Coordinates of C-alpha atoms in Angstrom, one line a residue:
M1 CA -127.4 142.7 -136.9
T2 CA -125.6 139.4 -135.3
I3 CA -124.3 136.5 -137.4
A4 CA -127.4 134.7 -136.5
R5 CA -129.8 136.8 -137.8
R6 CA -127.5 137.5 -140.9
Q7 CA -127.4 133.9 -141.5
L8 CA -130.8 132.9 -140.6
L9 CA -131.7 135.6 -143.7
K10 CA -128.8 133.9 -146.2
S11 CA -130.9 130.4 -145.3
L12 CA -134.1 131.8 -146.0
V13 CA -133.4 133.1 -149.4
A14 CA -130.5 130.4 -150.7
A15 CA -134.0 128.3 -150.2
S16 CA -136.3 130.2 -151.8
L17 CA -134.5 129.7 -154.8
F18 CA -135.6 125.8 -154.8
P19 CA -138.8 124.6 -154.7
A20 CA -140.8 124.9 -151.5
I21 CA -141.4 121.5 -149.3
R22 CA -145.3 121.8 -148.5
L23 CA -145.5 121.8 -144.3
D24 CA -148.2 120.5 -142.4
R25 CA -149.3 124.4 -141.3
S26 CA -152.4 122.9 -139.2
A27 CA -152.2 123.5 -135.4
P28 CA -151.8 120.4 -132.8
P29 CA -154.9 118.7 -132.1
R30 CA -157.0 120.8 -129.2
P31 CA -158.4 118.4 -126.7
R32 CA -161.9 117.5 -126.5
P33 CA -163.9 118.0 -123.3
L34 CA -163.6 115.8 -120.9
H35 CA -166.1 116.2 -118.5
G36 CA -169.6 114.8 -117.9
L37 CA -172.8 116.3 -118.1
G38 CA -172.5 117.8 -114.6
G39 CA -169.2 119.3 -115.5
D40 CA -166.9 117.1 -113.3
P41 CA -164.5 115.9 -115.0
D42 CA -164.9 112.3 -116.2
W43 CA -161.6 110.4 -114.7
L44 CA -162.3 107.5 -116.5
A45 CA -162.1 109.5 -120.2
I46 CA -158.9 111.0 -118.8
R47 CA -157.6 107.5 -117.8
D48 CA -158.2 106.5 -121.3
L49 CA -155.7 109.4 -122.4
F50 CA -152.6 107.3 -121.5
P51 CA -151.8 104.3 -123.1
L52 CA -150.6 102.3 -119.7
A53 CA -150.9 98.9 -119.6
P54 CA -153.6 97.8 -118.3
D55 CA -153.3 94.7 -116.4
W56 CA -151.4 96.6 -114.2
T57 CA -152.2 99.3 -110.9
H58 CA -150.0 102.3 -111.6
L59 CA -148.8 104.1 -108.4
S60 CA -145.7 105.1 -109.9
S61 CA -146.4 107.6 -112.4
F62 CA -145.2 110.8 -110.7
L63 CA -141.8 109.0 -111.3
F64 CA -141.9 109.5 -115.4
V65 CA -144.7 110.6 -117.7
S66 CA -146.8 108.1 -120.2
H67 CA -147.6 110.4 -122.7
P68 CA -151.4 111.1 -122.7
K69 CA -152.6 111.0 -126.1
L70 CA -153.1 114.8 -126.9
V71 CA -149.6 115.6 -126.2
A72 CA -148.5 112.6 -128.4
E73 CA -150.4 114.0 -131.2
A74 CA -148.3 116.7 -130.1
I75 CA -145.0 115.6 -130.5
D76 CA -146.1 113.7 -133.8
H77 CA -147.4 116.8 -135.4
F78 CA -143.7 118.2 -134.2
R79 CA -141.7 115.4 -135.5
K80 CA -143.4 115.3 -138.5
K81 CA -142.2 119.0 -139.9
L82 CA -139.3 118.3 -137.8
D83 CA -138.7 115.4 -140.5
S84 CA -140.1 116.8 -143.8
D85 CA -137.4 120.1 -143.5
A86 CA -134.2 120.2 -142.0
M87 CA -134.9 124.1 -142.6
W88 CA -138.4 124.0 -140.4
I89 CA -136.6 124.7 -136.9
E90 CA -135.1 128.0 -137.7
I91 CA -138.1 129.3 -139.5
A92 CA -140.0 128.1 -136.7
A93 CA -137.4 130.1 -134.1
F94 CA -136.9 133.2 -135.9
T95 CA -139.7 134.2 -138.1
D96 CA -143.4 134.8 -137.8
A97 CA -143.9 131.9 -140.5
E98 CA -144.8 129.0 -138.2
G99 CA -146.6 130.9 -135.1
R100 CA -143.8 131.1 -133.2
P101 CA -143.8 127.9 -131.2
F102 CA -141.2 128.7 -128.8
A103 CA -142.5 132.0 -127.9
A104 CA -145.8 129.8 -127.2
V105 CA -144.2 127.4 -124.6
K106 CA -142.8 129.9 -122.3
R107 CA -146.2 131.5 -123.0
A108 CA -147.9 128.3 -121.8
L109 CA -145.9 127.7 -118.9
A110 CA -145.6 131.2 -117.9
D111 CA -149.5 131.3 -118.0
Y112 CA -149.5 128.5 -115.7
V113 CA -147.0 129.5 -113.2
G114 CA -148.7 133.4 -113.0
G115 CA -145.3 134.4 -114.2
C116 CA -144.1 136.4 -117.5
P117 CA -142.6 134.5 -120.2
T118 CA -138.8 136.4 -120.2
E119 CA -139.0 135.0 -116.4
I120 CA -138.4 131.6 -117.8
A121 CA -135.2 129.3 -118.9
L122 CA -135.9 126.3 -120.8
T123 CA -133.7 123.2 -119.7
S124 CA -134.4 119.3 -120.5
N125 CA -135.2 118.3 -116.5
T126 CA -135.5 119.7 -112.8
T127 CA -131.6 118.7 -112.1
T128 CA -130.6 120.7 -115.2
A129 CA -132.8 123.9 -113.9
L130 CA -130.8 123.3 -110.1
A131 CA -127.8 123.1 -112.1
M132 CA -128.1 126.0 -113.9
A133 CA -129.3 128.1 -110.7
Y134 CA -126.2 126.7 -108.8
H135 CA -123.6 127.1 -111.0
G136 CA -124.6 130.1 -112.4
L137 CA -125.0 131.4 -108.7
R138 CA -122.4 134.4 -108.1
I139 CA -121.3 133.4 -105.1
R140 CA -117.9 134.2 -102.9
R141 CA -115.5 132.1 -100.7
D142 CA -116.6 133.8 -97.8
Q143 CA -120.7 133.0 -98.2
E144 CA -122.3 129.9 -97.9
I145 CA -125.3 128.0 -99.1
V146 CA -128.1 126.3 -96.9
T147 CA -129.3 123.2 -97.9
T148 CA -131.4 120.4 -95.6
E149 CA -130.7 116.9 -95.0
H150 CA -133.5 115.6 -96.8
D151 CA -133.2 117.0 -100.5
H152 CA -132.3 114.7 -103.3
Y153 CA -129.4 113.1 -104.8
S154 CA -129.6 115.8 -107.5
H155 CA -130.1 118.8 -105.6
H156 CA -127.5 118.1 -102.9
E157 CA -124.6 117.2 -105.7
S158 CA -125.6 120.2 -108.0
I159 CA -124.9 122.7 -104.2
R160 CA -121.5 120.8 -103.7
Y161 CA -120.0 120.5 -106.9
A162 CA -120.8 124.2 -107.0
A163 CA -119.4 124.5 -104.2
A164 CA -116.4 122.8 -104.9
R165 CA -115.7 125.5 -107.8
S166 CA -115.9 128.6 -106.2
G167 CA -115.1 127.5 -102.3
C168 CA -117.9 129.0 -100.4
G169 CA -119.6 126.7 -97.8
V170 CA -122.4 124.2 -97.8
R171 CA -124.3 123.5 -94.5
Y172 CA -127.2 120.8 -94.1
I173 CA -130.0 121.3 -91.7
A174 CA -133.0 118.8 -90.6
L175 CA -136.0 120.1 -90.7
F176 CA -138.0 118.0 -88.3
D177 CA -136.5 114.8 -86.6
T178 CA -140.1 112.8 -87.3
P179 CA -141.3 113.3 -90.6
A180 CA -145.1 112.2 -89.4
A181 CA -144.9 114.4 -86.6
A182 CA -143.8 117.9 -88.7
R183 CA -144.9 120.9 -88.0
A184 CA -144.8 124.1 -90.2
D185 CA -143.8 126.5 -87.9
Q186 CA -141.0 124.1 -86.9
I187 CA -139.9 123.8 -90.5
V188 CA -140.0 127.5 -90.8
D189 CA -138.4 128.1 -87.9
R190 CA -135.2 125.7 -88.4
I191 CA -134.7 128.0 -91.6
A192 CA -134.6 131.2 -90.0
R193 CA -132.5 129.8 -87.5
A194 CA -130.1 128.7 -90.0
I195 CA -129.8 132.0 -92.2
T196 CA -126.2 133.8 -91.2
P197 CA -125.5 137.0 -93.0
A198 CA -122.7 135.0 -94.8
T199 CA -125.9 133.3 -96.6
R200 CA -125.9 133.5 -100.2
A201 CA -128.9 130.7 -100.9
V202 CA -131.5 128.7 -99.6
G203 CA -132.0 125.4 -101.3
V204 CA -135.2 123.6 -100.3
T205 CA -137.3 121.0 -101.8
W206 CA -141.6 121.8 -101.8
V207 CA -142.7 118.0 -102.0
Q208 CA -140.0 115.6 -100.6
S209 CA -139.6 112.6 -102.3
S210 CA -137.5 111.3 -99.4
T211 CA -141.0 111.7 -97.1
G212 CA -143.5 113.6 -99.0
I213 CA -143.5 116.3 -96.8
K214 CA -144.8 119.5 -98.5
L215 CA -143.0 122.2 -97.3
P216 CA -144.5 125.7 -96.4
I217 CA -142.8 127.7 -99.5
A218 CA -144.5 131.4 -98.6
A219 CA -143.9 130.9 -95.5
I220 CA -140.4 130.1 -95.9
S221 CA -139.7 132.8 -98.5
E222 CA -141.2 135.3 -95.7
V223 CA -138.4 134.2 -93.7
V224 CA -136.0 134.4 -96.5
A225 CA -137.2 138.1 -97.0
R226 CA -137.0 139.3 -93.6
A227 CA -133.3 138.4 -93.5
N228 CA -132.8 140.1 -96.5
R229 CA -133.9 143.6 -95.4
G230 CA -131.0 145.4 -95.5
R231 CA -128.4 143.5 -97.4
A232 CA -126.3 144.5 -100.5
P233 CA -127.5 142.7 -103.9
A234 CA -124.2 140.9 -103.7
D235 CA -124.9 139.7 -100.4
R236 CA -129.1 139.1 -100.8
C237 CA -130.1 135.3 -100.3
L238 CA -132.0 133.3 -102.6
L239 CA -134.9 130.8 -102.1
I240 CA -134.0 128.2 -105.1
V241 CA -136.8 125.3 -105.0
D242 CA -136.8 122.1 -106.4
G243 CA -140.5 122.2 -107.3
V244 CA -141.3 119.1 -109.5
H245 CA -143.3 116.8 -106.8
G246 CA -145.6 120.0 -106.5
F247 CA -145.8 121.6 -109.4
A248 CA -148.8 120.9 -111.7
N249 CA -150.9 118.7 -108.7
Q250 CA -151.0 122.1 -106.6
D251 CA -154.0 125.0 -107.6
V252 CA -150.8 127.6 -107.0
D253 CA -149.7 129.8 -108.9
I254 CA -145.7 129.2 -108.3
A255 CA -144.4 132.8 -109.4
R256 CA -146.4 134.0 -106.6
L257 CA -145.2 131.7 -103.5
G258 CA -142.1 134.1 -103.2
A259 CA -139.2 132.3 -104.1
D260 CA -136.2 133.7 -106.0
F261 CA -135.7 130.3 -108.1
F262 CA -138.2 127.4 -109.0
A263 CA -136.8 124.4 -111.3
S264 CA -139.0 121.8 -112.2
G265 CA -139.3 119.1 -115.0
T266 CA -142.7 119.0 -116.6
H267 CA -142.8 115.2 -117.6
K268 CA -144.1 114.6 -114.6
W269 CA -147.3 115.8 -112.8
L270 CA -147.6 118.3 -115.5
F271 CA -147.6 115.3 -118.3
A272 CA -145.5 117.2 -120.6
P273 CA -143.2 115.3 -123.1
R274 CA -140.5 113.4 -121.5
G275 CA -136.9 115.5 -121.0
T276 CA -138.6 118.8 -120.7
G277 CA -138.3 121.2 -117.7
F278 CA -137.9 125.1 -116.4
L279 CA -135.9 127.2 -114.7
W280 CA -138.6 130.3 -113.1
G281 CA -136.9 133.0 -111.5
R282 CA -137.7 136.6 -110.7
T283 CA -136.9 139.0 -112.6
D284 CA -134.6 141.0 -109.8
A285 CA -132.7 137.7 -109.1
W286 CA -131.6 136.4 -112.8
P287 CA -129.1 139.2 -112.5
E288 CA -127.9 137.0 -109.5
L289 CA -126.6 134.2 -112.1
R290 CA -124.1 133.2 -114.9
P291 CA -125.2 131.8 -117.9
T292 CA -123.5 128.3 -117.9
I293 CA -123.8 126.9 -121.0
P294 CA -124.0 128.5 -124.2
S295 CA -127.5 129.3 -125.3
F296 CA -129.5 129.3 -128.3
D297 CA -132.7 130.7 -126.8
P298 CA -134.3 132.8 -129.9
D299 CA -135.2 135.3 -127.3
G300 CA -131.5 136.6 -126.3
I301 CA -129.7 135.0 -129.2
D302 CA -129.3 138.4 -130.4
T303 CA -127.9 139.3 -127.7
T304 CA -125.6 136.4 -126.8
F305 CA -124.2 136.3 -130.6
A306 CA -123.1 140.5 -130.1
A307 CA -121.3 139.5 -127.0
W308 CA -119.9 136.6 -129.1
E309 CA -118.8 138.6 -131.7
D310 CA -117.3 141.3 -130.1
R311 CA -115.7 139.4 -127.1
K312 CA -117.7 141.7 -124.6
D313 CA -119.3 140.7 -121.5
L314 CA -123.1 140.2 -121.4
P315 CA -125.2 142.5 -119.8
P316 CA -127.1 141.9 -116.7
T317 CA -128.7 138.3 -117.1
R318 CA -131.9 137.4 -117.8
A319 CA -133.3 134.1 -118.1
A320 CA -132.9 133.5 -122.0
F321 CA -129.3 133.4 -121.5
V322 CA -129.2 130.6 -118.9
S323 CA -131.1 128.3 -121.4
P324 CA -128.8 125.4 -122.4
G325 CA -127.9 126.0 -125.9
G326 CA -127.4 122.8 -128.4
F327 CA -129.8 120.7 -130.6
M328 CA -132.5 118.7 -128.9
A329 CA -135.9 116.9 -129.2
Y330 CA -137.8 119.9 -130.4
E331 CA -141.0 118.3 -131.3
H332 CA -141.0 117.3 -127.4
L333 CA -140.0 120.8 -126.5
L334 CA -142.9 122.2 -128.5
A335 CA -145.6 120.1 -127.3
I336 CA -145.1 121.4 -124.0
P337 CA -148.5 123.7 -124.5
A338 CA -150.5 120.3 -125.1
A339 CA -150.0 119.3 -121.8
V340 CA -150.5 122.7 -120.3
E341 CA -153.9 122.9 -122.5
L342 CA -154.9 119.6 -121.5
H343 CA -154.5 121.0 -117.6
R344 CA -156.7 123.8 -118.4
T345 CA -159.3 121.5 -119.9
I346 CA -159.7 118.7 -116.8
G347 CA -159.1 122.2 -114.2
R348 CA -156.2 122.8 -112.5
D349 CA -158.1 123.3 -109.3
R350 CA -159.8 120.0 -110.3
I351 CA -156.7 117.9 -110.6
A352 CA -155.3 118.9 -107.6
A353 CA -158.2 117.7 -105.7
R354 CA -158.4 114.9 -107.1
I355 CA -155.0 114.2 -106.2
A356 CA -155.5 115.4 -102.7
E357 CA -158.6 112.8 -102.6
L358 CA -156.6 110.2 -103.4
N359 CA -154.0 110.2 -101.9
G360 CA -155.2 111.5 -98.9
A361 CA -157.2 108.4 -98.8
F362 CA -154.3 105.7 -99.0
R363 CA -152.5 108.0 -95.8
E364 CA -155.9 107.4 -93.9
G365 CA -156.2 103.8 -94.5
A366 CA -152.4 102.9 -94.1
A367 CA -152.2 104.7 -91.2
S368 CA -155.0 102.2 -89.6
I369 CA -153.0 99.3 -91.0
P370 CA -151.2 97.6 -87.5
G371 CA -147.8 97.1 -88.3
V372 CA -147.5 99.8 -90.8
T373 CA -145.3 102.9 -90.2
L374 CA -146.9 106.1 -92.1
H375 CA -144.0 108.7 -92.7
T376 CA -145.8 111.3 -94.6
P377 CA -148.4 113.7 -92.7
R378 CA -151.7 112.9 -93.2
D379 CA -152.4 116.8 -92.9
P380 CA -153.1 118.7 -95.8
A381 CA -150.9 121.5 -95.7
L382 CA -148.2 119.5 -95.2
S383 CA -148.3 116.4 -97.8
A384 CA -149.4 116.2 -101.5
G385 CA -149.1 113.3 -103.8
I386 CA -146.5 111.0 -102.3
S387 CA -146.5 108.6 -99.5
C388 CA -144.3 107.2 -97.7
F389 CA -144.5 104.2 -95.7
E390 CA -142.8 100.8 -93.8
V391 CA -144.2 97.7 -93.2
R392 CA -143.1 95.5 -90.6
G393 CA -140.3 92.9 -90.8
L394 CA -139.8 93.8 -94.7
E395 CA -137.7 95.7 -96.7
P396 CA -138.5 98.9 -98.8
G397 CA -137.4 96.7 -102.3
Q398 CA -139.5 93.5 -100.9
V399 CA -142.5 95.8 -100.1
V400 CA -142.2 96.7 -103.6
G401 CA -141.4 93.6 -105.2
R402 CA -144.4 91.6 -103.5
L403 CA -146.9 94.5 -104.6
A404 CA -145.1 94.0 -108.2
E405 CA -146.5 90.0 -108.0
K406 CA -149.7 91.3 -107.7
K407 CA -149.5 93.7 -110.4
I408 CA -149.2 96.6 -108.7
R409 CA -146.2 99.2 -109.2
T410 CA -144.9 101.2 -106.8
T411 CA -141.7 102.8 -106.0
T412 CA -138.9 103.1 -103.2
S413 CA -137.4 106.3 -102.6
P414 CA -133.6 106.4 -103.6
Y415 CA -132.0 107.5 -100.1
K416 CA -130.0 106.6 -97.5
V417 CA -132.8 106.1 -95.5
S418 CA -135.4 104.6 -97.7
Y419 CA -139.2 103.8 -97.6
A420 CA -142.1 102.2 -99.8
R421 CA -143.8 104.9 -102.0
V422 CA -147.0 104.7 -103.1
S423 CA -148.9 107.7 -105.4
A424 CA -151.8 108.5 -106.9
G425 CA -152.4 110.2 -110.2
V426 CA -155.6 110.9 -112.4
M427 CA -155.1 108.1 -114.0
N428 CA -155.6 106.5 -111.1
K429 CA -159.7 105.3 -109.4
P430 CA -160.8 105.0 -105.6
E431 CA -160.7 101.4 -106.1
E432 CA -157.3 101.2 -106.9
I433 CA -156.5 102.6 -103.4
E434 CA -158.4 99.9 -102.4
L435 CA -156.5 97.1 -103.3
V436 CA -153.0 98.4 -102.7
L437 CA -154.2 99.1 -99.4
R438 CA -156.0 95.4 -99.2
E439 CA -152.5 93.8 -100.5
I440 CA -150.2 95.9 -98.0
R441 CA -152.6 94.4 -95.4
T442 CA -151.8 90.9 -96.7
L443 CA -148.0 91.7 -96.2
I444 CA -147.9 92.1 -92.3

């Protein structure tokens, strides 16, 4: 029996000597049906779940979630439990008394991604998940990581910091010359040509926040799989995907896309609590990583504590060893299933269709405005929920500022080459797309 389990049992015995603190054991409220008489989602009712300022048009909600009512209620439910009894967190983590809420989090995410709970490491955001993947990667000085010129600061710097520690090489490649003219076959071909026998990892972003382009991950996975034929495990090329802007707005099981690791925050398109995320990995890929931060994950704590007690190496890495430890905002973490349930209530396919419809309408409209350059492809196979564009004669920040004067919230892309961005979610209406297009026309 490990120290963790022994100390827990001692704590439970000691607690039994004192009057018990009564805890509300009722489950977090389940969302009510949000569909009309015909079975279609009632989008106005769904919009009312979000406490967004009603006098603004919100076209930047992909940046940071507004907690919908059902998620906020779940957070409050767990906050009350934590505030009522400091021991509650250990009871919930290591016994069946509270219904194993930590297991429920992994189970909900695993069901959503089409994988298994044992394939998921819990993190606080996409950035942390990427850092766990790259800093844990077993890589030699004679190997390299290939990534693209289009990826986010967090992805690039995780790679660069990890390379500085390991001494491996890093190469950056362009997947296209002009974003709006990008083609899936061109993207796949450039990645295929970039992989060499020394390539240990390929890092890409599913939906780029720099251009709005959605990469063909399944086809890229096939290219990586072909490159791995005949390779030893230590030479295997791993496909690592920053998936945050495709996760929960595409009707896709990400565990079946063929990637080795998939990093995502849940506090964007999934509407889960702020400060939550995960790293999903194929079962056979986890041994290719080393843990970076000591884990408190209940699924692995017996093993990690036993290794600590005996000063022994851990067995082959599992996802539970990689979840960063330390105390966190547990009420947020444990409320993730409420967000997944909300998605299931609305329908993942209907959410994906609504986001495609609204953002497709924006791209079609923007492409027809003289003086506007749309940089995101109009092809739905290469685009998702973010649209990047320029207005002739104005800097991206000026476009965002002018629209804000009209109480329309948009963003700029934080890259060396920056664009204005519009992003519509399920909280938006078709009339709001018409409004922002009308106001953009007045900027010309």
